[in-house]
């Protein structure tokens, strides 16, 4: 659904994106991870027709963003970090404005708005002013705005930043349901590694270059290790780095009958990210 080859984007002497390659398969949840300034937003802006590339090729749904921006915009929905909805208008009015930009009129527009309200479960507050909603409610409205024309590809730029854990969980349940029920392709940037752990594939970008790509399991297997911790009945403490979890079995067997406590700590995507970016946080 998305293909990027040797993509470059320069700002004068600054190489914001420096020859990156990745693909996103149809219907997948793809996570694009990187530190602030790594090139995530620049890449998304190129893919969504907001910025021209310097060189390389990229296609979205088979269309080139620069040559066929209208075709690309028909295929995509975007949830930005910051809201673009009018705080004075109600949610429903905002959705009507958005739908009209896709040339929806009359009954088609009304049906599209009602569908977006239903999908995002906003029936109780669809007629409230956007500016009066809670953070979680506003985020649902932002997602509804991106869905009013039912795009094939949904771009989510840090969609749950600043939300409490319960609201984040609710938003993610909604996103996963959309992906599964509609076969929607989801392109995600996030500061929360546990969200990326749900992805079908991940690319890690650092200083404008792709440092690693693969499934969450592939990245954890390659770029971090598990840790075995044993406390023996004698009081002795043993800690071993494991290239893979199964390496714990012969060690546990060796001390069988002497173990007071055993713990295996699996490597996480946080470990992967920190190892690939030199200890920098997102």
mmCIF file of C-alpha atoms in Angstrom:
data_model
loop_
_atom_site.group_PDB
_atom_site.id
_atom_site.type_symbol
_atom_site.label_atom_id
_atom_site.label_comp_id
_atom_site.label_asym_id
_atom_site.label_seq_id
_atom_site.Cartn_x
_atom_site.Cartn_y
_atom_site.Cartn_z
ATOM 1 C CA UNK A 1 0.000 0.000 0.000
ATOM 2 C CA UNK A 2 2.966 2.315 0.660
ATOM 3 C CA UNK A 3 6.368 1.946 -0.966
ATOM 4 C CA UNK A 4 9.366 4.180 -0.311
ATOM 5 C CA UNK A 5 12.688 3.797 -2.126
ATOM 6 C CA UNK A 6 15.837 5.858 -1.554
ATOM 7 C CA UNK A 7 13.788 8.814 -0.317
ATOM 8 C CA UNK A 8 15.685 12.037 0.380
ATOM 9 C CA UNK A 9 14.387 15.313 1.768
ATOM 10 C CA UNK A 10 16.826 18.161 2.345
ATOM 11 C CA UNK A 11 16.357 21.567 3.901
ATOM 12 C CA UNK A 12 19.311 23.507 2.460
ATOM 13 C CA UNK A 13 22.290 21.656 3.965
ATOM 14 C CA UNK A 14 20.243 19.637 6.424
ATOM 15 C CA UNK A 15 19.435 16.071 5.321
ATOM 16 C CA UNK A 16 16.189 15.466 7.192
ATOM 17 C CA UNK A 17 15.560 12.180 5.368
ATOM 18 C CA UNK A 18 18.621 10.492 3.936
ATOM 19 C CA UNK A 19 17.890 7.669 1.500
ATOM 20 C CA UNK A 20 15.310 5.590 3.365
ATOM 21 C CA UNK A 21 13.474 2.488 2.132
ATOM 22 C CA UNK A 22 10.409 0.749 3.571
ATOM 23 C CA UNK A 23 7.121 -0.802 2.524
ATOM 24 C CA UNK A 24 3.738 -1.032 4.214
ATOM 25 C CA UNK A 25 1.471 -3.923 3.234
ATOM 26 C CA UNK A 26 -2.244 -3.496 2.715
ATOM 27 C CA UNK A 27 -4.232 -3.966 5.915
ATOM 28 C CA UNK A 28 -1.163 -3.831 8.177
ATOM 29 C CA UNK A 29 -0.524 -1.748 11.264
ATOM 30 C CA UNK A 30 2.890 -0.181 10.577
ATOM 31 C CA UNK A 31 4.842 1.713 13.250
ATOM 32 C CA UNK A 32 7.430 4.347 12.358
ATOM 33 C CA UNK A 33 9.633 4.991 15.380
ATOM 34 C CA UNK A 34 12.272 7.633 15.928
ATOM 35 C CA UNK A 35 13.521 10.344 18.230
ATOM 36 C CA UNK A 36 12.365 13.932 17.880
ATOM 37 C CA UNK A 37 14.032 15.295 14.759
ATOM 38 C CA UNK A 38 14.720 11.813 13.352
ATOM 39 C CA UNK A 39 12.724 12.460 10.174
ATOM 40 C CA UNK A 40 9.331 10.921 11.036
ATOM 41 C CA UNK A 41 7.184 13.990 10.452
ATOM 42 C CA UNK A 42 9.100 14.936 7.303
ATOM 43 C CA UNK A 43 8.499 11.472 5.861
ATOM 44 C CA UNK A 44 4.788 11.586 6.699
ATOM 45 C CA UNK A 45 4.513 15.062 5.168
ATOM 46 C CA UNK A 46 6.019 13.795 1.904
ATOM 47 C CA UNK A 47 3.723 10.758 1.823
ATOM 48 C CA UNK A 48 0.604 12.828 2.522
ATOM 49 C CA UNK A 49 1.366 15.453 -0.178
ATOM 50 C CA UNK A 50 2.270 18.227 2.279
ATOM 51 C CA UNK A 51 5.954 18.415 1.263
ATOM 52 C CA UNK A 52 7.813 17.737 -1.996
ATOM 53 C CA UNK A 53 10.667 15.230 -1.836
ATOM 54 C CA UNK A 54 14.219 16.078 -2.852
ATOM 55 C CA UNK A 55 14.815 12.761 -4.624
ATOM 56 C CA UNK A 56 13.870 9.082 -4.578
ATOM 57 C CA UNK A 57 10.482 7.518 -5.169
ATOM 58 C CA UNK A 58 7.401 6.896 -3.074
ATOM 59 C CA UNK A 59 3.921 5.686 -3.840
ATOM 60 C CA UNK A 60 0.766 5.647 -1.723
ATOM 61 C CA UNK A 61 -1.917 3.281 -2.957
ATOM 62 C CA UNK A 62 -0.037 3.118 -6.244
ATOM 63 C CA UNK A 63 -0.012 6.906 -6.728
ATOM 64 C CA UNK A 64 2.914 9.329 -6.496
ATOM 65 C CA UNK A 65 2.132 12.098 -3.957
ATOM 66 C CA UNK A 66 3.704 14.891 -6.038
ATOM 67 C CA UNK A 67 2.331 13.869 -9.422
ATOM 68 C CA UNK A 68 -1.127 12.758 -8.269
ATOM 69 C CA UNK A 69 -1.832 14.538 -4.947
ATOM 70 C CA UNK A 70 -5.604 14.453 -5.422
ATOM 71 C CA UNK A 71 -5.622 10.678 -5.840
ATOM 72 C CA UNK A 72 -3.489 10.228 -2.722
ATOM 73 C CA UNK A 73 -5.684 12.542 -0.631
ATOM 74 C CA UNK A 74 -8.772 10.570 -1.581
ATOM 75 C CA UNK A 75 -7.127 7.424 -0.172
ATOM 76 C CA UNK A 76 -5.822 8.766 3.123
ATOM 77 C CA UNK A 77 -7.032 10.101 6.452
ATOM 78 C CA UNK A 78 -4.708 11.867 8.894
ATOM 79 C CA UNK A 79 -4.892 12.337 12.662
ATOM 80 C CA UNK A 80 -2.373 15.052 13.463
ATOM 81 C CA UNK A 81 -0.619 15.578 16.801
ATOM 82 C CA UNK A 82 -2.530 18.833 17.204
ATOM 83 C CA UNK A 83 -6.196 19.194 16.398
ATOM 84 C CA UNK A 84 -7.323 20.951 13.236
ATOM 85 C CA UNK A 85 -11.016 21.069 14.168
ATOM 86 C CA UNK A 86 -12.916 24.280 14.898
ATOM 87 C CA UNK A 87 -13.520 24.576 18.671
ATOM 88 C CA UNK A 88 -16.670 26.667 18.165
ATOM 89 C CA UNK A 89 -18.417 24.174 15.899
ATOM 90 C CA UNK A 90 -19.997 20.980 17.178
ATOM 91 C CA UNK A 91 -18.398 17.655 16.333
ATOM 92 C CA UNK A 92 -21.134 16.951 13.796
ATOM 93 C CA UNK A 93 -20.676 20.364 12.160
ATOM 94 C CA UNK A 94 -16.929 19.819 11.955
ATOM 95 C CA UNK A 95 -17.501 16.465 10.271
ATOM 96 C CA UNK A 96 -19.918 18.015 7.796
ATOM 97 C CA UNK A 97 -17.299 20.600 6.831
ATOM 98 C CA UNK A 98 -14.697 17.873 6.420
ATOM 99 C CA UNK A 99 -17.008 15.680 4.356
ATOM 100 C CA UNK A 100 -17.861 18.550 2.032
ATOM 101 C CA UNK A 101 -14.162 18.836 1.144
ATOM 102 C CA UNK A 102 -14.511 15.343 -0.344
ATOM 103 C CA UNK A 103 -17.431 16.551 -2.472
ATOM 104 C CA UNK A 104 -19.984 14.754 -0.317
ATOM 105 C CA UNK A 105 -23.371 16.439 -0.498
ATOM 106 C CA UNK A 106 -26.916 15.932 0.750
ATOM 107 C CA UNK A 107 -27.821 12.448 1.944
ATOM 108 C CA UNK A 108 -24.349 11.074 1.144
ATOM 109 C CA UNK A 109 -22.782 13.675 3.441
ATOM 110 C CA UNK A 110 -25.303 13.015 6.205
ATOM 111 C CA UNK A 111 -24.746 9.263 5.976
ATOM 112 C CA UNK A 112 -20.964 9.675 6.001
ATOM 113 C CA UNK A 113 -21.107 11.863 9.106
ATOM 114 C CA UNK A 114 -23.453 9.483 10.924
ATOM 115 C CA UNK A 115 -21.219 6.556 10.008
ATOM 116 C CA UNK A 116 -18.143 8.321 11.431
ATOM 117 C CA UNK A 117 -20.060 9.193 14.620
ATOM 118 C CA UNK A 118 -21.230 5.598 15.012
ATOM 119 C CA UNK A 119 -17.829 4.032 14.335
ATOM 120 C CA UNK A 120 -16.130 6.220 16.941
ATOM 121 C CA UNK A 121 -18.995 5.863 19.453
ATOM 122 C CA UNK A 122 -19.595 9.605 19.784
ATOM 123 C CA UNK A 123 -23.367 9.600 19.767
ATOM 124 C CA UNK A 124 -23.613 11.119 23.250
ATOM 125 C CA UNK A 125 -21.596 14.223 22.412
ATOM 126 C CA UNK A 126 -21.651 14.618 18.620
ATOM 127 C CA UNK A 127 -23.713 17.799 19.018
ATOM 128 C CA UNK A 128 -21.440 19.408 21.609
ATOM 129 C CA UNK A 129 -18.933 22.069 20.654
ATOM 130 C CA UNK A 130 -15.545 20.520 20.000
ATOM 131 C CA UNK A 131 -13.834 23.002 22.322
ATOM 132 C CA UNK A 132 -15.935 21.800 25.265
ATOM 133 C CA UNK A 133 -14.940 18.139 25.000
ATOM 134 C CA UNK A 134 -12.466 16.219 27.171
ATOM 135 C CA UNK A 135 -9.105 15.149 25.767
ATOM 136 C CA UNK A 136 -10.275 11.632 24.989
ATOM 137 C CA UNK A 137 -13.500 12.861 23.407
ATOM 138 C CA UNK A 138 -11.569 15.333 21.233
ATOM 139 C CA UNK A 139 -9.273 12.516 20.085
ATOM 140 C CA UNK A 140 -12.259 10.431 19.049
ATOM 141 C CA UNK A 141 -13.565 13.423 17.123
ATOM 142 C CA UNK A 142 -10.161 13.839 15.438
ATOM 143 C CA UNK A 143 -10.281 10.201 14.363
ATOM 144 C CA UNK A 144 -13.858 10.625 13.130
ATOM 145 C CA UNK A 145 -12.716 13.593 11.022
ATOM 146 C CA UNK A 146 -10.062 11.390 9.418
ATOM 147 C CA UNK A 147 -12.637 8.631 8.793
ATOM 148 C CA UNK A 148 -15.558 10.612 7.408
ATOM 149 C CA UNK A 149 -14.676 9.593 3.830
ATOM 150 C CA UNK A 150 -13.607 6.059 4.939
ATOM 151 C CA UNK A 151 -9.977 6.162 3.747
ATOM 152 C CA UNK A 152 -7.974 3.110 2.788
ATOM 153 C CA UNK A 153 -4.938 4.374 4.731
ATOM 154 C CA UNK A 154 -5.048 6.062 8.143
ATOM 155 C CA UNK A 155 -2.017 8.087 9.266
ATOM 156 C CA UNK A 156 -1.773 8.521 13.050
ATOM 157 C CA UNK A 157 0.874 10.948 14.277
ATOM 158 C CA UNK A 158 1.303 10.236 18.015
ATOM 159 C CA UNK A 159 -2.476 9.906 18.461
ATOM 160 C CA UNK A 160 -2.543 9.210 22.207
ATOM 161 C CA UNK A 161 0.112 11.598 23.511
ATOM 162 C CA UNK A 162 -1.089 13.346 26.666
ATOM 163 C CA UNK A 163 -4.015 11.008 27.306
ATOM 164 C CA UNK A 164 -4.473 9.022 30.502
ATOM 165 C CA UNK A 165 -3.875 5.233 30.341
ATOM 166 C CA UNK A 166 -7.591 4.344 30.312
ATOM 167 C CA UNK A 167 -8.352 6.746 27.460
ATOM 168 C CA UNK A 168 -5.279 5.588 25.553
ATOM 169 C CA UNK A 169 -6.495 2.003 25.884
ATOM 170 C CA UNK A 170 -9.964 2.961 24.626
ATOM 171 C CA UNK A 171 -8.554 4.843 21.635
ATOM 172 C CA UNK A 172 -6.352 1.906 20.724
ATOM 173 C CA UNK A 173 -9.215 -0.528 20.987
ATOM 174 C CA UNK A 174 -11.079 1.660 18.502
ATOM 175 C CA UNK A 175 -8.103 1.815 16.111
ATOM 176 C CA UNK A 176 -7.572 -1.954 16.164
ATOM 177 C CA UNK A 177 -11.273 -2.572 15.570
ATOM 178 C CA UNK A 178 -11.168 -0.245 12.555
ATOM 179 C CA UNK A 179 -8.121 -1.995 11.169
ATOM 180 C CA UNK A 180 -9.587 -5.462 11.549
ATOM 181 C CA UNK A 181 -13.177 -4.782 10.512
ATOM 182 C CA UNK A 182 -12.408 -2.541 7.521
ATOM 183 C CA UNK A 183 -9.036 -3.914 6.415
ATOM 184 C CA UNK A 184 -7.648 -0.416 6.849
ATOM 185 C CA UNK A 185 -3.903 0.178 6.563
ATOM 186 C CA UNK A 186 -2.633 2.130 9.585
ATOM 187 C CA UNK A 187 0.611 4.141 9.593
ATOM 188 C CA UNK A 188 1.564 5.064 13.167
ATOM 189 C CA UNK A 189 4.134 7.179 14.913
ATOM 190 C CA UNK A 190 4.080 6.898 18.692
ATOM 191 C CA UNK A 191 6.022 7.626 21.881
ATOM 192 C CA UNK A 192 4.638 4.517 23.530
ATOM 193 C CA UNK A 193 6.514 1.322 22.783
ATOM 194 C CA UNK A 194 3.663 -0.864 24.030
ATOM 195 C CA UNK A 195 1.541 0.559 21.200
ATOM 196 C CA UNK A 196 4.197 -0.295 18.630
ATOM 197 C CA UNK A 197 4.302 -3.828 20.044
ATOM 198 C CA UNK A 198 0.892 -4.429 18.458
ATOM 199 C CA UNK A 199 2.259 -3.664 14.983
ATOM 200 C CA UNK A 200 2.595 -6.023 12.057
ATOM 201 C CA UNK A 201 5.882 -4.328 11.166
ATOM 202 C CA UNK A 202 8.152 -1.572 12.457
ATOM 203 C CA UNK A 203 10.814 0.684 10.960
ATOM 204 C CA UNK A 204 13.156 2.606 13.259
ATOM 205 C CA UNK A 205 14.485 5.885 11.860
ATOM 206 C CA UNK A 206 17.397 7.771 13.416
ATOM 207 C CA UNK A 207 19.038 10.922 12.065
ATOM 208 C CA UNK A 208 17.215 10.518 8.779
ATOM 209 C CA UNK A 209 18.194 6.883 8.178
ATOM 210 C CA UNK A 210 16.417 3.578 8.739
ATOM 211 C CA UNK A 211 18.363 1.696 11.420
ATOM 212 C CA UNK A 212 16.243 -1.460 11.571
ATOM 213 C CA UNK A 213 13.023 -2.938 10.263
ATOM 214 C CA UNK A 214 10.977 -6.050 10.932
ATOM 215 C CA UNK A 215 8.243 -7.485 13.092
ATOM 216 C CA UNK A 216 8.322 -6.698 16.845
ATOM 217 C CA UNK A 217 9.578 -10.227 17.529
ATOM 218 C CA UNK A 218 12.304 -10.007 14.888
ATOM 219 C CA UNK A 219 13.568 -6.711 16.291
ATOM 220 C CA UNK A 220 13.570 -7.967 19.865
ATOM 221 C CA UNK A 221 15.381 -11.141 18.832
ATOM 222 C CA UNK A 222 18.058 -9.222 16.945
ATOM 223 C CA UNK A 223 18.592 -6.081 19.008
ATOM 224 C CA UNK A 224 18.051 -6.992 22.645
ATOM 225 C CA UNK A 225 18.453 -9.938 24.983
ATOM 226 C CA UNK A 226 16.560 -11.637 27.796
ATOM 227 C CA UNK A 227 17.913 -11.834 31.351
ATOM 228 C CA UNK A 228 17.720 -14.829 33.692
ATOM 229 C CA UNK A 229 17.836 -14.088 37.413
ATOM 230 C CA UNK A 230 18.227 -16.898 39.945
ATOM 231 C CA UNK A 231 18.306 -16.758 43.729
ATOM 232 C CA UNK A 232 19.560 -19.990 45.284
ATOM 233 C CA UNK A 233 18.601 -21.407 48.669
ATOM 234 C CA UNK A 234 22.181 -20.705 49.775
ATOM 235 C CA UNK A 235 21.578 -17.004 49.194
ATOM 236 C CA UNK A 236 23.762 -16.908 46.062
ATOM 237 C CA UNK A 237 22.444 -14.684 43.264
ATOM 238 C CA UNK A 238 23.026 -15.527 39.585
ATOM 239 C CA UNK A 239 22.240 -13.274 36.607
ATOM 240 C CA UNK A 240 22.779 -14.343 32.976
ATOM 241 C CA UNK A 241 22.244 -12.558 29.671
ATOM 242 C CA UNK A 242 20.389 -14.798 27.206
ATOM 243 C CA UNK A 243 20.581 -14.589 23.426
ATOM 244 C CA UNK A 244 17.253 -16.432 23.415
ATOM 245 C CA UNK A 245 14.867 -17.494 26.155
ATOM 246 C CA UNK A 246 15.459 -21.226 25.685
ATOM 247 C CA UNK A 247 19.053 -20.763 26.861
ATOM 248 C CA UNK A 248 17.594 -20.495 30.386
ATOM 249 C CA UNK A 249 16.555 -24.163 30.445
ATOM 250 C CA UNK A 250 19.970 -25.841 30.946
ATOM 251 C CA UNK A 251 20.929 -23.228 33.561
ATOM 252 C CA UNK A 252 17.728 -23.833 35.519
ATOM 253 C CA UNK A 253 18.262 -27.581 35.193
ATOM 254 C CA UNK A 254 21.831 -27.234 36.499
ATOM 255 C CA UNK A 255 20.632 -25.616 39.738
ATOM 256 C CA UNK A 256 17.461 -27.695 40.075
ATOM 257 C CA UNK A 257 16.692 -28.306 43.731
ATOM 258 C CA UNK A 258 18.725 -25.251 44.816
ATOM 259 C CA UNK A 259 16.502 -22.509 43.403
ATOM 260 C CA UNK A 260 14.643 -20.236 45.821
ATOM 261 C CA UNK A 261 13.427 -17.833 43.134
ATOM 262 C CA UNK A 262 13.654 -17.615 39.330
ATOM 263 C CA UNK A 263 12.804 -14.749 37.007
ATOM 264 C CA UNK A 264 13.199 -14.346 33.259
ATOM 265 C CA UNK A 265 12.971 -10.764 32.024
ATOM 266 C CA UNK A 266 12.224 -10.532 28.318
ATOM 267 C CA UNK A 267 13.734 -7.835 26.153
ATOM 268 C CA UNK A 268 11.289 -5.127 25.120
ATOM 269 C CA UNK A 269 10.868 -2.697 22.245
ATOM 270 C CA UNK A 270 12.117 -0.003 24.608
ATOM 271 C CA UNK A 271 15.410 -1.915 24.764
ATOM 272 C CA UNK A 272 15.462 -2.258 20.984
ATOM 273 C CA UNK A 273 14.829 1.443 20.507
ATOM 274 C CA UNK A 274 17.435 2.538 23.042
ATOM 275 C CA UNK A 275 20.032 0.185 21.585
ATOM 276 C CA UNK A 276 19.427 1.418 18.037
ATOM 277 C CA UNK A 277 19.396 5.121 18.874
ATOM 278 C CA UNK A 278 22.279 5.238 21.316
ATOM 279 C CA UNK A 279 20.189 5.548 24.463
ATOM 280 C CA UNK A 280 18.051 8.452 23.242
ATOM 281 C CA UNK A 281 14.390 8.442 24.162
ATOM 282 C CA UNK A 282 11.647 9.169 21.639
#
